[in-house]
XYZ file of C-alpha atoms in Angstrom:
570
model
C -24.447 18.476 29.353
C -25.188 16.986 25.991
C -22.523 17.793 23.393
C -23.759 19.689 20.369
C -22.013 19.499 17.011
C -21.122 22.585 15.224
C -23.255 23.471 12.261
C -20.104 23.599 10.022
C -19.410 19.983 10.764
C -23.056 18.987 10.447
C -23.160 20.435 6.844
C -19.802 18.778 5.908
C -21.088 15.438 7.311
C -24.312 15.813 5.198
C -22.157 16.473 2.025
C -20.001 13.403 2.726
C -23.127 11.303 3.517
C -24.712 12.184 0.116
C -21.480 11.593 -1.697
C -20.423 8.208 -0.267
C -23.520 6.294 -1.881
C -22.913 8.122 -5.224
C -19.172 7.037 -5.284
C -20.123 3.532 -4.138
C -22.641 3.120 -6.905
C -20.503 4.480 -9.563
C -17.508 2.188 -8.307
C -20.003 -0.729 -8.657
C -21.125 0.218 -12.097
C -17.479 0.760 -13.234
C -16.366 -2.646 -11.849
C -19.419 -4.255 -13.708
C -18.384 -2.446 -16.959
C -14.894 -3.791 -16.571
C -16.139 -7.402 -16.033
C -18.404 -7.193 -18.985
C -15.799 -5.785 -21.279
C -13.393 -8.415 -19.936
C -15.845 -11.277 -20.808
C -16.450 -9.782 -24.271
C -12.736 -9.367 -25.109
C -12.240 -12.971 -23.899
C -14.871 -14.311 -26.233
C -13.710 -12.101 -29.126
C -9.969 -13.080 -28.743
C -10.745 -16.715 -28.355
C -12.967 -16.741 -31.516
C -10.314 -15.024 -33.335
C -7.572 -17.162 -32.274
C -9.648 -20.246 -33.204
C -10.218 -18.891 -36.612
C -6.573 -18.126 -37.190
C -5.565 -21.539 -35.762
C -7.996 -23.140 -38.272
C -6.380 -21.294 -41.065
C -2.846 -22.368 -40.042
C -3.860 -25.903 -39.678
C -5.636 -26.027 -43.000
C -2.569 -24.505 -44.704
C -0.188 -27.069 -43.094
C -2.543 -29.828 -43.941
C -2.798 -28.875 -47.630
C 1.011 -28.797 -47.901
C 1.232 -32.207 -46.145
C -1.385 -33.705 -48.668
C 0.746 -32.498 -51.661
C 3.051 -35.514 -50.952
C 0.068 -37.975 -51.454
C -0.611 -36.222 -54.925
C 3.005 -36.583 -55.886
C 3.195 -40.184 -54.680
C 0.541 -41.199 -57.272
C 2.191 -39.454 -60.139
C 3.700 -42.064 -62.738
C 6.466 -39.492 -63.786
C 8.429 -40.256 -60.660
C 8.374 -44.091 -61.323
C 9.422 -43.539 -64.939
C 12.287 -41.385 -63.627
C 13.459 -44.024 -61.185
C 13.286 -46.600 -64.137
C 15.254 -44.412 -66.497
C 17.945 -43.863 -63.858
C 18.325 -47.699 -63.319
C 18.434 -48.498 -67.101
C 20.869 -45.543 -67.663
C 18.530 -43.888 -70.090
C 20.022 -40.573 -69.921
C 17.737 -38.927 -72.351
C 14.645 -40.336 -70.674
C 16.142 -39.455 -67.360
C 16.412 -35.748 -68.312
C 12.954 -35.627 -69.701
C 11.323 -37.299 -66.801
C 13.314 -35.183 -64.292
C 12.173 -32.141 -66.103
C 8.511 -33.344 -65.872
C 8.820 -34.059 -62.032
C 10.200 -30.593 -61.403
C 7.414 -28.995 -63.442
C 4.849 -30.958 -61.206
C 6.740 -29.918 -58.145
C 6.553 -26.384 -59.063
C 2.899 -26.601 -60.099
C 2.031 -28.266 -56.753
C 3.980 -25.584 -54.832
C 2.329 -22.751 -56.647
C -1.214 -24.195 -55.992
C -0.751 -23.417 -52.308
C -1.418 -19.903 -50.648
C 1.777 -20.286 -48.664
C 5.192 -20.068 -50.003
C 6.895 -23.460 -49.848
C 9.551 -25.718 -51.072
C 8.887 -29.271 -52.225
C 11.434 -32.004 -52.584
C 11.576 -35.634 -53.572
C 14.579 -37.938 -52.279
C 15.334 -41.041 -54.359
C 17.426 -43.205 -51.998
C 18.179 -45.834 -54.600
C 19.893 -43.244 -56.754
C 21.115 -40.659 -54.046
C 19.213 -38.004 -55.961
C 17.042 -35.025 -54.743
C 14.614 -33.085 -56.979
C 13.536 -29.863 -55.271
C 11.854 -26.568 -56.189
C 14.925 -24.815 -54.581
C 17.987 -25.368 -56.678
C 20.251 -25.060 -53.688
C 19.044 -28.053 -52.017
C 21.376 -31.132 -52.004
C 20.823 -34.757 -50.999
C 21.914 -35.312 -47.363
C 21.448 -38.793 -45.986
C 21.936 -37.578 -42.337
C 19.026 -35.246 -42.585
C 16.840 -38.332 -43.668
C 18.337 -40.345 -40.691
C 17.249 -37.834 -37.978
C 13.853 -36.797 -39.486
C 10.638 -38.069 -38.248
C 7.931 -39.633 -40.636
C 4.906 -37.434 -41.127
C 5.655 -34.952 -38.419
C 6.276 -31.220 -38.831
C 9.640 -30.170 -37.219
C 10.748 -26.670 -36.548
C 14.069 -25.417 -37.922
C 15.324 -22.115 -36.354
C 17.277 -21.433 -39.605
C 20.862 -19.787 -39.798
C 22.604 -16.810 -40.807
C 21.520 -17.234 -44.487
C 18.392 -19.120 -43.835
C 15.001 -18.069 -42.325
C 13.209 -20.087 -39.762
C 10.978 -22.766 -41.315
C 8.852 -25.950 -40.666
C 9.872 -29.154 -42.419
C 7.757 -32.374 -42.853
C 9.136 -35.711 -44.358
C 6.826 -38.471 -45.702
C 8.273 -41.920 -46.657
C 6.534 -43.890 -49.570
C 5.521 -46.488 -48.722
C 4.563 -44.698 -45.335
C 5.867 -47.355 -42.992
C 9.034 -48.074 -45.114
C 11.464 -45.907 -43.104
C 12.176 -48.952 -40.765
C 12.991 -51.104 -43.854
C 15.203 -48.870 -46.360
C 15.335 -51.498 -49.113
C 11.587 -51.013 -49.599
C 11.563 -47.228 -49.880
C 10.535 -45.779 -53.205
C 10.877 -42.068 -52.520
C 10.762 -39.593 -49.713
C 8.788 -36.418 -50.004
C 9.835 -33.177 -48.164
C 7.624 -30.061 -47.556
C 8.839 -26.789 -46.210
C 7.194 -23.508 -45.401
C 8.816 -20.482 -43.943
C 7.497 -18.553 -40.855
C 6.911 -15.622 -43.052
C 3.524 -17.279 -44.160
C 2.493 -17.168 -40.423
C 3.768 -13.721 -40.031
C 1.492 -12.429 -42.863
C -1.455 -14.330 -41.265
C -0.643 -12.634 -37.878
C -0.419 -9.245 -39.720
C -3.829 -9.759 -41.260
C -5.247 -10.957 -37.869
C -4.005 -7.850 -36.057
C -5.809 -5.501 -38.375
C -9.188 -6.231 -36.565
C -7.695 -7.146 -33.152
C -6.036 -4.739 -30.543
C -2.820 -5.832 -28.556
C -0.062 -8.155 -29.593
C -0.091 -11.601 -31.033
C 2.749 -14.081 -31.810
C 3.576 -17.850 -32.516
C 5.509 -19.621 -29.681
C 7.128 -22.752 -30.788
C 7.552 -25.694 -28.222
C 11.172 -24.974 -28.021
C 10.566 -21.359 -26.990
C 11.186 -19.345 -30.240
C 8.579 -16.484 -30.683
C 7.419 -14.962 -34.136
C 5.324 -11.919 -34.618
C 4.493 -9.234 -37.035
C 7.659 -7.242 -36.226
C 10.991 -8.746 -35.582
C 12.057 -5.927 -33.180
C 9.668 -7.251 -30.363
C 10.715 -11.019 -30.799
C 13.356 -10.859 -28.188
C 10.989 -9.581 -25.477
C 8.166 -11.983 -26.710
C 10.640 -14.879 -26.366
C 11.177 -13.967 -22.628
C 7.428 -13.898 -22.243
C 7.062 -17.285 -24.038
C 9.764 -18.694 -21.815
C 7.861 -17.649 -18.829
C 4.565 -18.916 -20.057
C 6.108 -22.348 -20.769
C 7.539 -22.659 -17.277
C 4.101 -21.771 -15.896
C 2.589 -24.381 -18.162
C 0.157 -23.986 -21.090
C -2.927 -26.132 -21.787
C -4.769 -26.721 -25.117
C -6.370 -23.253 -24.749
C -7.324 -20.661 -22.307
C -6.790 -17.137 -21.037
C -5.241 -15.436 -17.866
C -4.248 -11.979 -16.650
C -0.323 -11.242 -16.552
C 1.924 -8.547 -15.369
C 3.959 -6.923 -18.132
C 6.351 -4.010 -17.444
C 4.403 -2.388 -14.648
C 0.956 -2.939 -16.324
C -1.614 -5.622 -16.497
C -2.412 -7.542 -19.565
C -5.058 -9.936 -20.723
C -3.691 -13.008 -22.390
C -5.391 -15.577 -24.542
C -3.737 -18.735 -26.261
C -4.476 -21.853 -28.146
C -2.364 -24.938 -29.078
C -1.616 -25.915 -32.697
C -1.181 -29.660 -32.489
C 0.027 -30.020 -36.140
C 3.000 -27.942 -35.778
C 3.416 -28.262 -31.985
C 3.215 -24.590 -31.290
C 0.947 -22.060 -29.459
C -0.800 -18.888 -30.869
C -0.767 -16.190 -28.217
C -2.535 -12.882 -28.128
C -2.380 -10.391 -25.273
C -3.950 -6.887 -24.822
C -2.767 -4.466 -22.086
C -5.926 -3.808 -19.907
C -5.524 -0.026 -20.529
C -6.046 -0.524 -24.234
C -9.835 -1.376 -23.897
C -10.251 -0.082 -20.391
C -9.087 3.361 -21.304
C -12.475 4.878 -22.183
C -14.040 3.642 -18.896
C -11.008 4.777 -16.885
C -11.058 8.117 -18.519
C -14.831 8.508 -17.773
C -14.200 7.204 -14.327
C -11.403 9.850 -13.598
C -13.545 12.617 -15.044
C -16.255 11.586 -12.634
C -13.976 11.359 -9.617
C -12.588 14.746 -10.491
C -15.995 16.194 -10.938
C -16.872 14.891 -7.539
C -13.706 16.212 -6.006
C -14.508 19.744 -7.264
C -18.092 19.448 -6.091
C -16.857 18.391 -2.621
C -14.447 21.335 -2.710
C -17.334 23.766 -3.644
C -19.505 22.130 -0.976
C -16.820 22.541 1.784
C -16.189 26.156 0.530
C -19.889 26.971 0.842
C -20.109 25.480 4.298
C -17.011 27.518 5.286
C -18.676 30.632 3.973
C -21.752 29.709 6.159
C -19.401 29.056 9.032
C -17.753 32.469 8.646
C -20.906 34.340 8.386
C -23.352 32.486 10.490
C -21.802 29.947 12.924
C -18.811 32.099 13.917
C -21.003 35.054 14.943
C -23.298 32.615 16.766
C -20.338 31.270 18.506
C -19.174 34.633 19.643
C -22.528 35.478 20.984
C -22.651 32.051 22.814
C -19.139 32.796 24.240
C -20.350 36.165 25.589
C -23.492 34.550 27.097
C -21.281 31.977 28.926
C -19.057 34.777 30.181
C -22.211 36.576 31.512
C -23.330 33.273 33.051
C -20.134 32.896 34.742
C -20.297 36.515 36.191
C -17.825 38.063 33.790
C -19.868 41.134 32.722
C -16.893 42.966 31.447
C -16.643 40.621 28.424
C -17.271 42.415 25.190
C -17.458 41.161 21.539
C -15.062 43.254 19.376
C -15.281 41.198 16.255
C -17.097 42.674 13.098
C -18.386 40.295 10.437
C -19.925 42.942 8.074
C -23.368 41.523 7.908
C -26.602 41.396 10.005
C -24.857 39.996 13.113
C -22.967 43.137 13.684
C -26.193 44.759 14.961
C -26.651 41.806 17.278
C -22.935 42.288 18.489
C -23.598 45.914 19.115
C -26.693 45.406 21.122
C -24.886 42.569 23.181
C -22.124 44.963 24.112
C -24.646 47.685 25.061
C -26.524 45.055 27.171
C -23.315 44.117 28.919
C -22.425 47.781 29.606
C -25.846 48.289 31.135
C -25.758 45.111 33.217
C -22.190 45.780 34.438
C -23.209 49.398 35.247
C -26.418 48.048 37.285
C -24.458 45.306 39.108
C -21.604 47.749 39.965
C -24.055 50.227 41.468
C -25.756 47.522 43.304
C -22.597 45.964 44.654
C -21.101 49.270 45.700
C -24.512 50.022 47.419
C -24.214 46.572 49.166
C -20.579 47.246 50.188
C -21.556 50.737 51.588
C -24.518 49.206 53.452
C -22.256 46.462 54.956
C -19.606 49.029 55.960
C -22.219 51.232 57.517
C -23.676 48.236 59.502
C -20.036 47.332 60.561
C -19.340 50.754 61.732
C -22.762 51.185 63.390
C -21.971 47.725 65.244
C -18.544 49.171 66.203
C -20.116 52.341 67.492
C -22.576 50.380 69.535
C -20.129 47.915 70.921
C -17.263 50.320 71.667
C -18.839 52.984 73.953
C -20.436 50.358 76.155
C -17.074 48.661 76.726
C -15.302 52.012 77.158
C -17.717 53.156 79.790
C -17.343 49.917 81.713
C -13.550 50.427 81.576
C -13.657 53.962 82.675
C -15.915 53.219 85.487
C -13.341 50.420 86.574
C -10.398 53.125 86.352
C -12.387 55.495 88.516
C -13.021 52.893 91.037
C -9.280 51.863 91.197
C -8.377 55.447 91.528
C -10.544 55.889 94.625
C -9.079 52.731 96.025
C -5.379 53.776 95.097
C -4.631 50.800 92.807
C -2.223 52.674 90.663
C -0.536 49.675 89.048
C -3.907 48.205 88.051
C -4.837 51.617 86.514
C -1.468 51.556 84.533
C -2.231 48.138 83.108
C -5.765 48.917 82.307
C -4.821 52.202 80.527
C -2.037 50.385 78.563
C -4.323 47.569 77.280
C -7.278 49.885 76.780
C -5.142 52.335 74.699
C -3.665 49.522 72.463
C -7.296 48.077 72.046
C -8.866 51.317 70.810
C -5.729 52.164 68.675
C -6.405 48.955 66.645
C -10.192 49.389 66.609
C -10.097 52.849 65.309
C -7.748 52.164 62.606
C -10.225 51.047 59.742
C -8.058 51.925 56.564
C -6.537 48.405 56.526
C -9.360 45.843 56.305
C -7.094 42.776 55.789
C -4.477 42.954 58.644
C -2.408 39.908 59.739
C -3.808 37.387 62.125
C -1.098 38.292 64.633
C -2.718 41.871 64.941
C -6.083 40.357 65.581
C -4.517 37.960 68.262
C -2.856 41.084 69.876
C -6.253 42.834 70.081
C -7.751 39.635 71.738
C -4.995 39.541 74.034
C -5.404 43.176 75.155
C -9.234 42.428 75.410
C -8.823 39.379 77.772
C -6.220 41.316 79.904
C -8.852 44.145 80.358
C -11.493 41.568 81.291
C -9.190 39.729 83.502
C -8.507 43.001 85.488
C -12.284 43.669 85.632
C -13.595 40.330 86.347
C -10.740 38.941 88.336
C -11.890 35.353 87.812
C -11.141 34.852 84.208
C -8.226 32.586 82.932
C -7.291 32.431 79.303
C -4.911 30.531 76.915
C -3.878 31.305 73.504
C -2.200 28.680 71.287
C -1.937 29.522 67.544
C 0.975 28.177 65.231
C 3.542 30.762 64.283
C 3.038 30.275 60.602
C -0.538 31.065 60.873
C 0.061 34.373 62.523
C 1.282 35.895 59.215
C -1.996 34.986 57.454
C -4.142 38.034 56.082
C -7.518 37.970 57.755
C -10.579 40.183 57.900
C -10.746 42.791 60.770
C -12.672 42.020 63.800
C -13.532 38.488 63.364
C -11.934 36.941 66.581
C -12.611 39.673 69.162
C -16.452 39.392 68.775
C -16.347 35.608 69.443
C -14.230 35.934 72.461
C -16.540 38.719 73.741
C -19.489 36.513 73.128
C -17.900 33.657 75.093
C -17.057 35.906 78.070
C -20.298 37.950 78.239
C -22.781 34.940 77.622
C -20.682 32.058 78.937
C -18.410 33.170 81.663
C -20.138 36.078 83.293
C -23.468 34.319 84.009
C -21.713 31.396 85.692
C -20.185 31.856 89.175
C -16.753 30.904 89.832
C -13.613 31.031 87.785
C -13.929 30.687 83.978
C -11.535 29.885 81.217
C -11.084 31.036 77.667
C -9.111 28.837 75.214
C -8.139 30.171 71.712
C -6.363 27.900 69.410
C -5.523 27.583 65.719
C -4.574 24.974 62.921
C -4.552 24.452 59.327
C -6.760 21.955 57.488
C -5.587 21.521 53.848
C -6.215 24.872 52.402
C -8.252 26.073 55.283
C -7.373 28.147 58.372
C -9.380 27.257 61.544
C -9.592 29.294 64.783
C -11.294 27.848 67.767
C -12.652 29.668 70.762
C -13.815 27.360 73.809
C -15.235 28.574 77.081
C -16.177 27.083 80.357
C -19.318 28.968 80.560
C -23.008 28.004 81.017
C -23.099 26.392 77.484
C -26.206 25.543 75.406
C -28.252 22.445 74.669
C -28.139 20.757 71.401
C -31.457 22.100 70.278
C -30.529 25.613 71.451
C -27.235 25.237 69.263
C -29.080 24.189 66.274
C -31.685 27.033 66.540
C -28.810 29.534 67.123
C -26.857 28.264 63.846
C -29.978 28.590 61.778
C -30.483 32.091 62.948
C -26.845 32.919 61.802
C -28.080 32.174 58.137
C -31.164 34.303 58.254
C -31.287 38.073 58.011
C -30.468 39.791 61.357
C -33.389 40.903 63.532
C -33.975 42.014 67.037
C -33.667 38.504 68.442
C -30.279 37.722 66.637
C -27.015 38.673 68.252
C -25.066 41.048 66.054
C -21.516 39.750 66.908
C -21.460 36.202 65.644
C -23.991 36.852 62.880
C -21.738 39.630 61.553
C -18.640 37.575 61.633
C -20.426 34.655 59.919
C -21.905 36.786 57.149
C -18.564 38.648 56.298
C -16.601 35.129 56.211
C -19.296 33.647 54.039
C -19.632 36.489 51.605
C -15.786 36.689 51.088
C -14.820 33.094 51.163
C -17.707 31.199 50.041
C -20.409 28.893 51.669
C -17.868 26.500 53.104
C -16.480 29.238 55.296
C -18.127 30.877 58.332
C -18.889 30.235 61.963
C -19.510 26.618 63.375
C -20.831 26.091 66.942
C -20.770 22.825 68.938
C -20.465 21.885 72.396
C -16.917 21.973 73.795
C -15.256 18.677 74.466
C -12.459 20.033 76.771
C -14.580 22.705 78.671
C -18.114 22.818 79.832
C -19.329 25.617 77.565
C -19.344 26.041 73.814
C -16.885 25.437 71.126
C -16.924 28.269 68.460
C -14.757 27.584 65.151
C -13.912 30.138 62.380
C -13.137 28.644 59.082
C -11.707 30.588 55.981
C -9.301 30.053 53.191
């Protein structure tokens, strides 16, 4: 039988089928939006970093060019001459002029800086910072024309430092050095530029030196930024690029660029939630809306299930019970809708059908019982008259012992057949009846031998009344009596799985195979004047009570010359 899905499952399936494409399309659009935003952020951050890089590079380049301006100033040469000639008044005058020009050059830059001039011949240092002193060891470790980072100290902020020898290649020949120019600028200059940069850019940005120090707008975050910078330096950084990183249980988008002049990196990173937040919020709102709509759809389908499908399922259940023959089934559920009228009418129909079937069944039982009693009344007087005639003949001949035996068996025989209150006696009682019947016929016929072999455990099986005696009688009347000479009746029993089988075989005249087939077919048809009532009655009662596999089976006997009649029931 083809399986039918309930309406409730079908409706929920339709809801899900409609929902899945919508969710897939929305997920695709959200992903596309994320990709577009990521590409736009990448382009924006890279352009901003490039602009900031150019500003820093230009600022550092301008400071480095100040040494060239000072190298062409004649005041420095005059200062050196006055020192060598010990012209103290001229020395003071020229030194003042040099300081004024250093300050003027320093103030001309947008960055706060310090400018110094080293005079190796006289071991003097002229600087815009009055605390600076001449230190030959600093000059020996310094690189010519290259910015070098100094982390600073307890009283000193971090700064970048540049030394330029004049002439430029005179560091390797100290005797030819005229002067050494020093330029410094503090990291506060870059902090200001980062602060200005972050006004128009989300996320966080900082400067990462090649030695791993990090400087940002706020000093409080620099420890964490140094850990990030150390991680990035280990992973390796190119001249510029971008990548996705994991920071404190959240993803971030990082862009960077290299500053070759000061050997540092400008790094900017933005947590993805910062610019994904509006899309994530709208996406979550959409999913919540879809979830609410699905719940409403399921609630609607559940109401439909309660008020439509469930009543229909009760009606289908009732019809199945009716189909299986259970006409006592009633629907006691109430749904407080139009289906209640159908339930009421179904119950009324069940009452009417059960009433009709009960009447018909009882009428059939009464008819069968009347038929049975009629058959008994037809059979018993004929048998009784024959027995009484035999007793009368024995009395005339003086055979008192034979009369006693006949009277004993005849009395027990009719005592059993007249007790109709128990319709399911034990098989032992039926066998005792057959035993009395065979003894009576042995006395009358005087050429009848019989044998009964039934297992003891079968004798306690309940069985229908008068199913074995008609078979034995049929074997004697139609098999043994018409055939001259002695006759034999064999009654045996056995179990076959859940079935009980009684077999009656005789040594009578028997029947041909065609006659047996015709007689077996007559047992299945309604009884008429041509059908024997004994076996037909037994077969019909067994089939009606135990099903079509039960009943009477007739074949030729393998042991004797007559027929073999088997009774089969559960």
